[in-house]
Coordinates of C-alpha atoms in Angstrom, one line a residue:
Chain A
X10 CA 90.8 117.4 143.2
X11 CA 88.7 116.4 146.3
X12 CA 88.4 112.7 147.3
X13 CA 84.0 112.3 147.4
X14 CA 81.9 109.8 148.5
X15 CA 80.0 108.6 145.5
X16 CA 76.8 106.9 145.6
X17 CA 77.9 103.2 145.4
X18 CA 79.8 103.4 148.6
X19 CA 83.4 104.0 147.3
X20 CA 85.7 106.6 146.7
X21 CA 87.0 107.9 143.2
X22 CA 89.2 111.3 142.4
X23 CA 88.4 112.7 139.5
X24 CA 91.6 112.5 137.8
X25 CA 91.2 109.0 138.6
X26 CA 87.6 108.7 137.0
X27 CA 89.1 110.8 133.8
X28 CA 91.7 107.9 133.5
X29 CA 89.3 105.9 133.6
X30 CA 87.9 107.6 130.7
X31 CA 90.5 107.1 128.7
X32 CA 91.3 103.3 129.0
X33 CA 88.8 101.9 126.4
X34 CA 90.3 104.2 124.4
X35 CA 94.3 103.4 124.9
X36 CA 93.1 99.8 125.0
X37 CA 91.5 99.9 121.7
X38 CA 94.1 101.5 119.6
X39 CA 96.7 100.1 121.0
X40 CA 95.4 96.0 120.7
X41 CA 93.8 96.9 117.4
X42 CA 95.8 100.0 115.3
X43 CA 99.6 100.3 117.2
X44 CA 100.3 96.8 117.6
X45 CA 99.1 95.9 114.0
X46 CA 100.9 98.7 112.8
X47 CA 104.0 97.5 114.0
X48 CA 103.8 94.3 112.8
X49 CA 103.1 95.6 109.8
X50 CA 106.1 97.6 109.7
X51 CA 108.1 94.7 111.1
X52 CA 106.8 92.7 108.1
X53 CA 108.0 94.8 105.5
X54 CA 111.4 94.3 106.4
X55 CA 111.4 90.7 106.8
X56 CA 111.3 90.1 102.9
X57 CA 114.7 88.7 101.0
X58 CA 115.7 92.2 100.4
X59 CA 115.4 93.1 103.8
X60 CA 114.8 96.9 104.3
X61 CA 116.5 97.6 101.1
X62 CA 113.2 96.8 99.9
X63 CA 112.3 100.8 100.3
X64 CA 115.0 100.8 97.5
X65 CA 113.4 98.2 95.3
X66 CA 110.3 100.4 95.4
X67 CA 112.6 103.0 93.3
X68 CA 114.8 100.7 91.9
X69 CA 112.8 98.3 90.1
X70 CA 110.5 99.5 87.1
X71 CA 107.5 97.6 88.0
X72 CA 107.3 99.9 90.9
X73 CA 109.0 103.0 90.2
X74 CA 106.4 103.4 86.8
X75 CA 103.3 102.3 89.3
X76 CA 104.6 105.3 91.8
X77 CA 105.0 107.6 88.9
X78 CA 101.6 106.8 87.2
X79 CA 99.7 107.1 90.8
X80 CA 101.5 110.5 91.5
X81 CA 100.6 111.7 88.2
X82 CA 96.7 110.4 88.0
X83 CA 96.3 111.8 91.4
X84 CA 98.0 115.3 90.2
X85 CA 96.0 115.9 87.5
X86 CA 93.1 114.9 89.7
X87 CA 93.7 117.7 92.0
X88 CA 94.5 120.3 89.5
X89 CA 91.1 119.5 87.5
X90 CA 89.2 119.2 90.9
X91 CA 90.8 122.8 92.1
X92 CA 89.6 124.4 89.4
X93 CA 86.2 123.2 89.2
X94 CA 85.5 123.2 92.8
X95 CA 86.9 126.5 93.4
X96 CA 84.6 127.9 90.7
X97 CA 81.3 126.1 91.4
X98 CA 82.3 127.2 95.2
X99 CA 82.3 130.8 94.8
X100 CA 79.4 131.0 92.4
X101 CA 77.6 129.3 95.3
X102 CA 78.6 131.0 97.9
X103 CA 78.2 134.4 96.5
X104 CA 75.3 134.4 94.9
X105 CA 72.2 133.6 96.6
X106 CA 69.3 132.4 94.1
X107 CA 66.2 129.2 93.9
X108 CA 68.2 126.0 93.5
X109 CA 70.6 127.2 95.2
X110 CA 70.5 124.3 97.9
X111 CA 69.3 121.3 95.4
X112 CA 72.9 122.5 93.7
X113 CA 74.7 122.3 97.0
X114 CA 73.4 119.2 97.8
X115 CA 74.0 117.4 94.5
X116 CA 77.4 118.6 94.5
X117 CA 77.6 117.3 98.5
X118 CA 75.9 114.4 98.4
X119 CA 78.7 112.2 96.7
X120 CA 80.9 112.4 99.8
X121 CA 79.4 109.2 101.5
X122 CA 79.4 107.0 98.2
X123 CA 81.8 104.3 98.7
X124 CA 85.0 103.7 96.0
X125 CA 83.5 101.0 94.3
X126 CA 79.9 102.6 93.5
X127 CA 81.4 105.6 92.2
X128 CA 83.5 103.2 89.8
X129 CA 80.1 101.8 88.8
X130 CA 78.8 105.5 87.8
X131 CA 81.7 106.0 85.5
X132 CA 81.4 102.3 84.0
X133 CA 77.9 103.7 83.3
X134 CA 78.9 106.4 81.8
X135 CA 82.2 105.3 79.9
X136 CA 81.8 101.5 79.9
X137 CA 80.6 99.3 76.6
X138 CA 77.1 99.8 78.0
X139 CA 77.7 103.2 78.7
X140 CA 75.6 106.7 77.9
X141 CA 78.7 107.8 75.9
X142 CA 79.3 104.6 74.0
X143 CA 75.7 105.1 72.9
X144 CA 75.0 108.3 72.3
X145 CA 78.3 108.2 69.7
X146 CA 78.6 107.1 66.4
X147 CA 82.3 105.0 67.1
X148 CA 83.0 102.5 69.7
X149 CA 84.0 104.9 72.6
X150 CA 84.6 103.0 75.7
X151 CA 86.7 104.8 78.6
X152 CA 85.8 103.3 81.7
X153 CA 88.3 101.0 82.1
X154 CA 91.3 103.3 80.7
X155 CA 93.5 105.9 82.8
X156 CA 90.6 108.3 81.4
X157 CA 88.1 106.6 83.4
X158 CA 90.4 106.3 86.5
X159 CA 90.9 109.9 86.7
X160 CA 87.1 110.9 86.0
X161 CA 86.3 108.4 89.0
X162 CA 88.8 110.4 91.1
X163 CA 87.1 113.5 89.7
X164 CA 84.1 112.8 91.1
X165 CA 84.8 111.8 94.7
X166 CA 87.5 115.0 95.1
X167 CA 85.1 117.2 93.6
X168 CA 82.7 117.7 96.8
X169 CA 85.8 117.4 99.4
X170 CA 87.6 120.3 97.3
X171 CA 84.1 121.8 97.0
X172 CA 83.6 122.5 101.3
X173 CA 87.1 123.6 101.8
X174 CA 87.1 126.3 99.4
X175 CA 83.2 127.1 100.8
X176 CA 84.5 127.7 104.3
X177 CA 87.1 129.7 103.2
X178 CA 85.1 131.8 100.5
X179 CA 82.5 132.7 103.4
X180 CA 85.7 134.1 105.6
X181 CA 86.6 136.1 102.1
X182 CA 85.5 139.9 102.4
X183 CA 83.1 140.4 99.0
X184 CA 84.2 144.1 99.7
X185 CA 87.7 143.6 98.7
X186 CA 86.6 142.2 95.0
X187 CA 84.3 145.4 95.0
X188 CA 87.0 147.7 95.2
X189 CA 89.3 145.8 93.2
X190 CA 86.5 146.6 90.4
X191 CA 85.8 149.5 90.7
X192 CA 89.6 150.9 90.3
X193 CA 89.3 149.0 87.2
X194 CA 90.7 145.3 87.3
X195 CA 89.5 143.0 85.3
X196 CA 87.9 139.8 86.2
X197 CA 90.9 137.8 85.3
X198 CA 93.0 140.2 87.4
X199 CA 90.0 140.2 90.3
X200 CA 90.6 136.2 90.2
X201 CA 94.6 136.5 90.3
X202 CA 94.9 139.5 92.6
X203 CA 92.4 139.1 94.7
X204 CA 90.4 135.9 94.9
X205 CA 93.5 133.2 95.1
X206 CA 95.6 134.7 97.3
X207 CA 92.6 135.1 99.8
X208 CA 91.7 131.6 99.0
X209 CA 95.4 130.3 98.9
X210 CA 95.5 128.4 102.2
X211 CA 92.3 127.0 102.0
X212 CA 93.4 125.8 98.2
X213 CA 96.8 123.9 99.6
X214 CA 94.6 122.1 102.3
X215 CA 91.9 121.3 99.6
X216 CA 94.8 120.3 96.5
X217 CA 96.2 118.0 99.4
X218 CA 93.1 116.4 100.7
X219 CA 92.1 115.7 97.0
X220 CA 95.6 114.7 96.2
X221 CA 96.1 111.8 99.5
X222 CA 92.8 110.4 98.4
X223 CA 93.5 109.9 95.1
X224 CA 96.6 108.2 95.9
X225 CA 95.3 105.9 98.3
X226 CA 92.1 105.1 96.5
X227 CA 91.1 101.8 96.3
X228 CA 87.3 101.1 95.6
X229 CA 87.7 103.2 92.7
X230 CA 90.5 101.4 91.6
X231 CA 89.4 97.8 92.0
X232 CA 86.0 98.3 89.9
X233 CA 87.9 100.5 86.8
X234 CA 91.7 99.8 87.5
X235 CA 91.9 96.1 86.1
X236 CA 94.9 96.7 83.9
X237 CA 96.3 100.0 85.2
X238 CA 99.1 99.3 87.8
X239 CA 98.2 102.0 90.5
X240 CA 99.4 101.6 93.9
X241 CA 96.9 100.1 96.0
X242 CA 95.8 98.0 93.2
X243 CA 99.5 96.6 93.2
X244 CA 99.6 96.2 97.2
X245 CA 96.7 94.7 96.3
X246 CA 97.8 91.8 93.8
X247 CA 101.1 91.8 95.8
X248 CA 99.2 90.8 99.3
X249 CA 96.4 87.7 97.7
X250 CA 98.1 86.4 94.2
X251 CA 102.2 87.0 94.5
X252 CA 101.8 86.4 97.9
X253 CA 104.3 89.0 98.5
X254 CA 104.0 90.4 101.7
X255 CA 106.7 92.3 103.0
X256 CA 106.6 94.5 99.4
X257 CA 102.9 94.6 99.7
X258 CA 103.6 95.7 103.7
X259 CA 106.4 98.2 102.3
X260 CA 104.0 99.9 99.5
X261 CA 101.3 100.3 102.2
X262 CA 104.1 102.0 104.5
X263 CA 105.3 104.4 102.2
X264 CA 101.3 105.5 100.9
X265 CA 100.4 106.0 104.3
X266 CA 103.2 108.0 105.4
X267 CA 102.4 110.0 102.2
X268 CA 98.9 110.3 102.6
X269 CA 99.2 111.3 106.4
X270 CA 102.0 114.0 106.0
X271 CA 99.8 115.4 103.3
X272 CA 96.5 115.7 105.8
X273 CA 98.5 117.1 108.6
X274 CA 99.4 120.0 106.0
X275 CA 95.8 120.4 104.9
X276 CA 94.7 120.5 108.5
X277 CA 97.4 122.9 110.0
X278 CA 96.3 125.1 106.8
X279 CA 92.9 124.5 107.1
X280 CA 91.6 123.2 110.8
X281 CA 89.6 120.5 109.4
X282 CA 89.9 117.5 106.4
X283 CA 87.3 115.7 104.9
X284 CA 89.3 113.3 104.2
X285 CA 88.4 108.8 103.7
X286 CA 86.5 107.2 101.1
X287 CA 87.9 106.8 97.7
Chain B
X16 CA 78.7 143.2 81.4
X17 CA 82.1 141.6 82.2
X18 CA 80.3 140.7 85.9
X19 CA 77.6 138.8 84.1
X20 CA 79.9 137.0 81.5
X21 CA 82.3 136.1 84.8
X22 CA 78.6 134.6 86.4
X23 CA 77.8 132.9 83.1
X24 CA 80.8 131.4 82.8
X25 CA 80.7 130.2 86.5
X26 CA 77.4 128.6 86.4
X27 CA 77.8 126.8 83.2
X28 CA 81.3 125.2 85.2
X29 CA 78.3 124.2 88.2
X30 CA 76.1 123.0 86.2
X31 CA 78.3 120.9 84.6
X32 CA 79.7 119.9 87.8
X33 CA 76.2 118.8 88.8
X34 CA 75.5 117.6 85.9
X35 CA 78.2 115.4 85.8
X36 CA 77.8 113.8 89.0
X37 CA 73.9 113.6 89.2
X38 CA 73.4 112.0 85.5
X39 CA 75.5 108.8 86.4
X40 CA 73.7 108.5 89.5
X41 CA 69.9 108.9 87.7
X42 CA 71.1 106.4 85.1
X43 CA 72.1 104.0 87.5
X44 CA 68.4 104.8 89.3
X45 CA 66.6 104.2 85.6
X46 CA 68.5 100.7 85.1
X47 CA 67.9 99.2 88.3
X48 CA 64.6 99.8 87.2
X49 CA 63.9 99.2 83.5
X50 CA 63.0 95.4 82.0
X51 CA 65.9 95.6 79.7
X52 CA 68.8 98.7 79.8
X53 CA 70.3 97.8 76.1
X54 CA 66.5 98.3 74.9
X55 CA 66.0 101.3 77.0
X56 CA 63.4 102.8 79.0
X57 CA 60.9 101.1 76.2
X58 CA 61.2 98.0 77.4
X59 CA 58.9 99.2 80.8
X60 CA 59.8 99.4 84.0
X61 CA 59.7 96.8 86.6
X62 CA 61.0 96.1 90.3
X63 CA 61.9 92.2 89.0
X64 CA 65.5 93.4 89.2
X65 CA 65.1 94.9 92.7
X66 CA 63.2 91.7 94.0
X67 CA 66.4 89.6 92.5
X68 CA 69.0 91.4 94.8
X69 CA 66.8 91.2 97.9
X70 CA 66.9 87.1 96.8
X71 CA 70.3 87.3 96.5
X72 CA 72.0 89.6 98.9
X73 CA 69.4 90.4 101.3
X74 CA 71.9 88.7 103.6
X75 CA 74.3 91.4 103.4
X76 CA 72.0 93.9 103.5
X77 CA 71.6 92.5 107.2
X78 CA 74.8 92.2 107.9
X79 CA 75.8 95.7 107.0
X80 CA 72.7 97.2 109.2
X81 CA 73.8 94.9 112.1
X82 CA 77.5 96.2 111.7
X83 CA 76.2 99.5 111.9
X84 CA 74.8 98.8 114.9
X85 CA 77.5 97.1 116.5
X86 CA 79.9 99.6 115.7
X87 CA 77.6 103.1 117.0
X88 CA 77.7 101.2 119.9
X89 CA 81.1 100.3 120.5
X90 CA 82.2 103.6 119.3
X91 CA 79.9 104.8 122.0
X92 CA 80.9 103.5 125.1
X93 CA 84.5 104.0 123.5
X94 CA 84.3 107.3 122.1
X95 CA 81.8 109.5 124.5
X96 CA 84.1 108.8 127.6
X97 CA 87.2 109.2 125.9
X98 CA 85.9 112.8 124.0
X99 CA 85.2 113.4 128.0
X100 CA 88.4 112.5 129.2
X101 CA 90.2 114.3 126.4
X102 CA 88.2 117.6 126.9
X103 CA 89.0 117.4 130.6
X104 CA 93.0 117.2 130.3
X105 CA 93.8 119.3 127.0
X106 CA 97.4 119.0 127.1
X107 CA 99.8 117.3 124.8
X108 CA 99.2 114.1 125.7
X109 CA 96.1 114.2 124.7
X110 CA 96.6 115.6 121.3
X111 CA 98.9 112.6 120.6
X112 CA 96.3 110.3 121.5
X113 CA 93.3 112.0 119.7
X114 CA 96.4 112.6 116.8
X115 CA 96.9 108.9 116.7
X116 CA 93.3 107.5 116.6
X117 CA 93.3 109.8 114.0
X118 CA 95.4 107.9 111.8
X119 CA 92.7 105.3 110.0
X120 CA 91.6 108.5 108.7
X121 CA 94.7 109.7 106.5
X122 CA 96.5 106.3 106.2
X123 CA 94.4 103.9 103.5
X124 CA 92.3 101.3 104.6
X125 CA 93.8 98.7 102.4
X126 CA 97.0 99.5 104.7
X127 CA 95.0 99.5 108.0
X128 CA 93.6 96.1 106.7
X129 CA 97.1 94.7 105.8
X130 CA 98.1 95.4 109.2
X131 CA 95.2 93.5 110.8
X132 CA 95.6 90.4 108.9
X133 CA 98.8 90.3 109.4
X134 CA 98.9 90.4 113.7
X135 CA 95.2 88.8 114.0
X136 CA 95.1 86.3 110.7
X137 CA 96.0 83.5 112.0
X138 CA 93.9 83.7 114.8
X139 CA 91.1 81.5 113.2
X140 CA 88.0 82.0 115.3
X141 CA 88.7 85.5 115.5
X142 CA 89.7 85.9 112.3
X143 CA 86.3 84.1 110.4
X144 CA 83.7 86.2 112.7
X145 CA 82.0 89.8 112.1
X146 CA 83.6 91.2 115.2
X147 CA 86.9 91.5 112.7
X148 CA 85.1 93.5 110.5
X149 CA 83.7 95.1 113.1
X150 CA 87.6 95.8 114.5
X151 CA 87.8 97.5 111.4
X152 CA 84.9 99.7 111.1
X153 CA 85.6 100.8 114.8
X154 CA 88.8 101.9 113.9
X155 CA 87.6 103.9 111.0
X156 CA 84.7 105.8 112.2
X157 CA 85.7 106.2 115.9
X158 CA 87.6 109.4 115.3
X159 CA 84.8 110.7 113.8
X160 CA 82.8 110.2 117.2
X161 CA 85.0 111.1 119.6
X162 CA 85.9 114.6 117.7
X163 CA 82.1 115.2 116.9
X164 CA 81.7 115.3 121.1
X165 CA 84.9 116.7 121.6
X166 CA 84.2 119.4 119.5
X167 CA 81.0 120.1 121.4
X168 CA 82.1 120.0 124.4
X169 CA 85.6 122.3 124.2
X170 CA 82.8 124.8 123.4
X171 CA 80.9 124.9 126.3
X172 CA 82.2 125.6 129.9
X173 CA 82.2 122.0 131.4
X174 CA 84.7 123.2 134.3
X175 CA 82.4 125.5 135.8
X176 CA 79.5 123.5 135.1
X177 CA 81.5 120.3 136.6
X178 CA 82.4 122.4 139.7
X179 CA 78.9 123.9 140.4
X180 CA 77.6 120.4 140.4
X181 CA 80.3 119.0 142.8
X182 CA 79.8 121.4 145.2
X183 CA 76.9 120.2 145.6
X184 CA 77.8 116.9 146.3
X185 CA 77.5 115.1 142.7
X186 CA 80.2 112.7 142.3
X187 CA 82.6 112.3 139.1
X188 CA 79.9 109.7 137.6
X189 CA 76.9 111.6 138.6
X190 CA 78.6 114.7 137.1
X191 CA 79.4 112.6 133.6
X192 CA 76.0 111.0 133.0
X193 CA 73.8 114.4 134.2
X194 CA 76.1 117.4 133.1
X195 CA 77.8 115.8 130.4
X196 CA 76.0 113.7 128.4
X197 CA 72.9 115.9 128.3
X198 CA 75.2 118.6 126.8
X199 CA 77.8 116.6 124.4
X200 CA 74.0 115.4 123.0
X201 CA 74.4 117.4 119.8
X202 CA 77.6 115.8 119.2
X203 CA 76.6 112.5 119.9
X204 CA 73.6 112.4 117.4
X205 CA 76.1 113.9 114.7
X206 CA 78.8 111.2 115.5
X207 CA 76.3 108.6 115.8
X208 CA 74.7 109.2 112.1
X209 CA 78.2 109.9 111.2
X210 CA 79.4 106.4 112.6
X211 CA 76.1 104.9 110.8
X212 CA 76.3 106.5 107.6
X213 CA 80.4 105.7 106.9
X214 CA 79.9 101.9 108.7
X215 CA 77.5 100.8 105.5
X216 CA 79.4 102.3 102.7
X217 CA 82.9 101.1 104.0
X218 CA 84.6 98.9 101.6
X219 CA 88.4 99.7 101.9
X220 CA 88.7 97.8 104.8
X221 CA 85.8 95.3 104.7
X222 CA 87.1 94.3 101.5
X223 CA 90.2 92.6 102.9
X224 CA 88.8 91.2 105.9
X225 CA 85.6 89.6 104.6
X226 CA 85.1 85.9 104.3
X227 CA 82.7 84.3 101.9
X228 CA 80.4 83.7 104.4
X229 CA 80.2 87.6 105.6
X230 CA 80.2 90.0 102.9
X231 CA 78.3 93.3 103.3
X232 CA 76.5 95.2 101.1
X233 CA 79.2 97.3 99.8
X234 CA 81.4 94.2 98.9
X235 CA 78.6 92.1 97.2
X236 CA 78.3 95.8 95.2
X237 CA 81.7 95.0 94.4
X238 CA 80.6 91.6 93.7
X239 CA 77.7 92.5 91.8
X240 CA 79.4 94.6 89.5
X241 CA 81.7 92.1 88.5
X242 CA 79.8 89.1 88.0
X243 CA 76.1 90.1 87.6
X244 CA 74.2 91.9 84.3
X245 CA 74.0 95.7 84.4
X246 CA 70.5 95.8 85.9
X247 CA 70.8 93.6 89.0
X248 CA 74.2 95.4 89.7
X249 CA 72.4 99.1 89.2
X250 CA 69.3 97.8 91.3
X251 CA 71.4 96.8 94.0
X252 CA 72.9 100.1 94.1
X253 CA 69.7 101.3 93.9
X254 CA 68.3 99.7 97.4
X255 CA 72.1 101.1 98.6
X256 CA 71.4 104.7 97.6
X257 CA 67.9 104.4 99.1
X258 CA 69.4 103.5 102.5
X259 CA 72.7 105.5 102.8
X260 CA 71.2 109.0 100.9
X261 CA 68.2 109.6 104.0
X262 CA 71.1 108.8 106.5
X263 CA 73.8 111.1 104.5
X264 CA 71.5 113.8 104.5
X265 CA 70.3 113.5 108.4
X266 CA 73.8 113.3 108.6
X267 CA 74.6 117.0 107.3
X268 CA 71.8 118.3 109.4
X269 CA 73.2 116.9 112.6
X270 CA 76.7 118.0 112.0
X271 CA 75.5 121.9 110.9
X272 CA 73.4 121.7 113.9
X273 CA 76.7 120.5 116.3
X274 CA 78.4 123.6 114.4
X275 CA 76.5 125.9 115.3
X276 CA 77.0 124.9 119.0
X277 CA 80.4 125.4 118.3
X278 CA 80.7 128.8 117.5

């Protein structure tokens, strides 16, 4: 901690010039994330309920059926994207063959594409236009239905369940299914003895990421969800045409706690999310 | 013979996987390009449809790039010295504060959004300008910057490199802009395509703070999709894919290549 001349003529410390750092920072997120935060707390409370509005969100049908529809959309989101994920992952990652990559990638590359593109693709394939509405004989159109919602959630939790379970199947000793053969377990009993315990943490963090994304989606949403009452589709028509912003302020509240307690999980299980999008 | 059912079985459930991502994504590709998608591919292909979005969004498409733009390089001067502060006092402190930028990542942006309008809506000047989308595109891809160079530079051995230099006489700034930067590079150029690469294709937040005069190219998708005919709407996505797939895949390079430092 010496005090050194610097080259403009003054003196700084370095714990100084490491504050310093910092300020942007603290200034930032405190003007543009902690204050609005707050206020957006504050504002949920100011409603005629006051904070018994957290009660409403239980009380009241509307929202109690929206919270139960969105919890189970998102579940069986996770459970479908475990099990396909976790598959496709350890085929990939233990077997090494030509293709290999251009699989990885395709199975990767959907990570960036935005809510509201990836509700396009499943309009494409489920909409009145759509490959399956023309390649049937009856009028099967899906896009817009809970169907369509949950294949949209499919396909953005697919490559973030995909790269959890990777990482974690690389860490897995290949040894340890070996000898589980060769005493004579069968695949089903490799996969239950031996391959999800292994990969049990790595599944949590994965089944929570998937899960918190799905809940708080809202590109998907807006392009497929135009008569499904999910959550942010309701905070959504609560905030611009009710006008009703302290419930609308209270929803948001309650999803983000949720969504944030469920990362913190998935990272302390994991060390890393790749989480945002949706 | 068990092994090889167990490895059929796998790869048909990849393939299907693939499968079912990739074909939606080729289809949308084929319509943005074909003269008429109820007729098929028969009907020919032709750019019109491509031509028609750059008439009628090309404006957004700008806007998005220059978004991008701004925000690497707010993120920069934001993130790089903070990721260098934060590295050199790891304590608890610290964690909170890397903890709580954070947040935009777990908490949805629709939320983050709500809570912006709320404090800065009736702020009109601020309010009806790109610097509050910009606000919001800061917020959401500056933890990804700052960890990217944090994450670099916990690996390496900054003290003793720090010390070294001031023993020589190198003052904290000196230090910063010829010990650290050079080395925090491969985290920089991973954050920064990180920072590019999310800014275009965010909509969460965009789509609650955009006026009608600023919409970017991932809300006049959204637009697009519900007002326009299949075509235009799947050759806009098009011109999207062509921009953010080159940046998503330098994107993966950058960040393997960080990773590896980090090991």
């Amino acid at each position: 901690m010496g005090v050194r001349p610097s080259p403009y003529g003054h003196t700084m410390t370095n714990r100084t010039f490491v504050l310093a750092c910092l300020t942007p920072l603290f200034i930032f997120s405190l003007a543009f994330l902690a204050l609005p935060l707050v206020r957006l707390f504050l504002e949920s409370g100011s409603g005629e309920a006051g904070w018994a509005i957290y009660l409403d969100i239980l009380r009241r049908p509307r929202y109690l059926n929206t919270l139960v529809l969105t919890v189970l959309v998102s579940l069986a989101t996770t459970f479908a994207a475990l099990a396909i994920s976790t598959t496709a992952g350890m085929f990939l990652s233990r077997n090494r063959f030509r293709g290999r990559g251009t699989l990885l990638s395709v199975l990767t590359l959907p990570l960036a594409f935005p809510g509201v593109v990836i509700g396009f693709l499943i309009i494409l394939l489920g909409g009145r236009q759509g490959l399956v509405n023309q390649l049937t004989p009856g009028h099967v159109v899906f896009a817009y239905s809970v169907i369509g919602l949950f294949l949209g959630y499919l396909y953005f939790s697919i490559p973030r369940v995909l790269l959890t379970v990777m990482a974690a199947a690389e860490k897995l000793d290949p040894a340890l299914e070996e000898a589980a053969r060769t005493m004579g377990a069968s695949p089903y009993r490799v996969v239950v003895d031996v391959i999800v315990p292994g990969l049990m943490p790595a599944l949590i963090a994965s089944g929570a990421i998937a899960f918190a994304t799905a809940m708080g989606a809202f590109g998907t949403a807006f392009t497929l969800a135009t008569n499904i009452d999910v959550i942010p589709m309701v905070i959504y028509t609560e905030f611009t045409l009710s006008a009703n912003i302290a419930m609308a302020s209270a929803l948001s509240i309650v999803l983000g706690i949720v969504t944030w307690a469920l990362l913190l999980i998935a990272r302390s299980l994991s060390g890393s999310t790749v989480a945002a999008g949706g | 013979m068990f092994k090889s059912k167990t490895k059929l079985l796998q790869l048909i459930v990849t393939l299907s996987a693939c499968a079912f991502l990739l074909i939606p994504t080729i289809m949308s590709v084929m319509a943005g390009l074909t003269a008429n998608y109820f007729k098929g591919i028969s009907s020919g292909l032709t750019l019109k449809w491509v031509f028609q979005v750059w008439e009628l969004y090309a404006d957004s498409i700008f806007l998005s790039l220059w978004l991008a733009i701004a925000c690497l390089i707010v993120t920069l001067i934001i993130g790089l010295p903070a990721a260098y502060g934060l590295a050199r006092h790891p304590g608890w402190l610290s964690r909170l504060l890397e903890e709580f930028i954070s947040l935009p990542l777990a908490v949805p942006g629709l939320a983050i959004a709500l809570a912006l309008l709320q404090l800065y809506g009736s702020m009109k000047g601020f309010r009806a300008s790109w610097a509050f989308i910009l606000v919001g595109h800061v917020l959401y891809t500056l933890p990804f910057m700052v960890r990217s160079i944090l994450a670099v530079l916990a690996a390496i051995d900054l003290k003793t490199l720090e010390e070294g230099a001031a023993s020589l006489g190198a003052s904290p700034w000196q230090r910063f802009r010829d010990i650290v930067v050079p080395n925090a590079m491969p985290g920089i150029l991973a954050g920064a395509l990180t920072v590019v690469t999310l800014s275009i294709g965010e909509f969460n937040i965009t789509w609650m703070l955009h006026t009608p005069y600023l919409k970017t190219l991932p809300v006049g998708l959204a637009d697009s999709y519900a007002s326009m005919r299949l075509e235009v709407a799947s050759a806009y996505t098009l011109v999207f894919f062509i921009l953010i797939v080159p940046l998503l895949m330098a994107m993966q390079w950058a960040s393997a290549r960080a990773q590896r430092i980090t090991k």
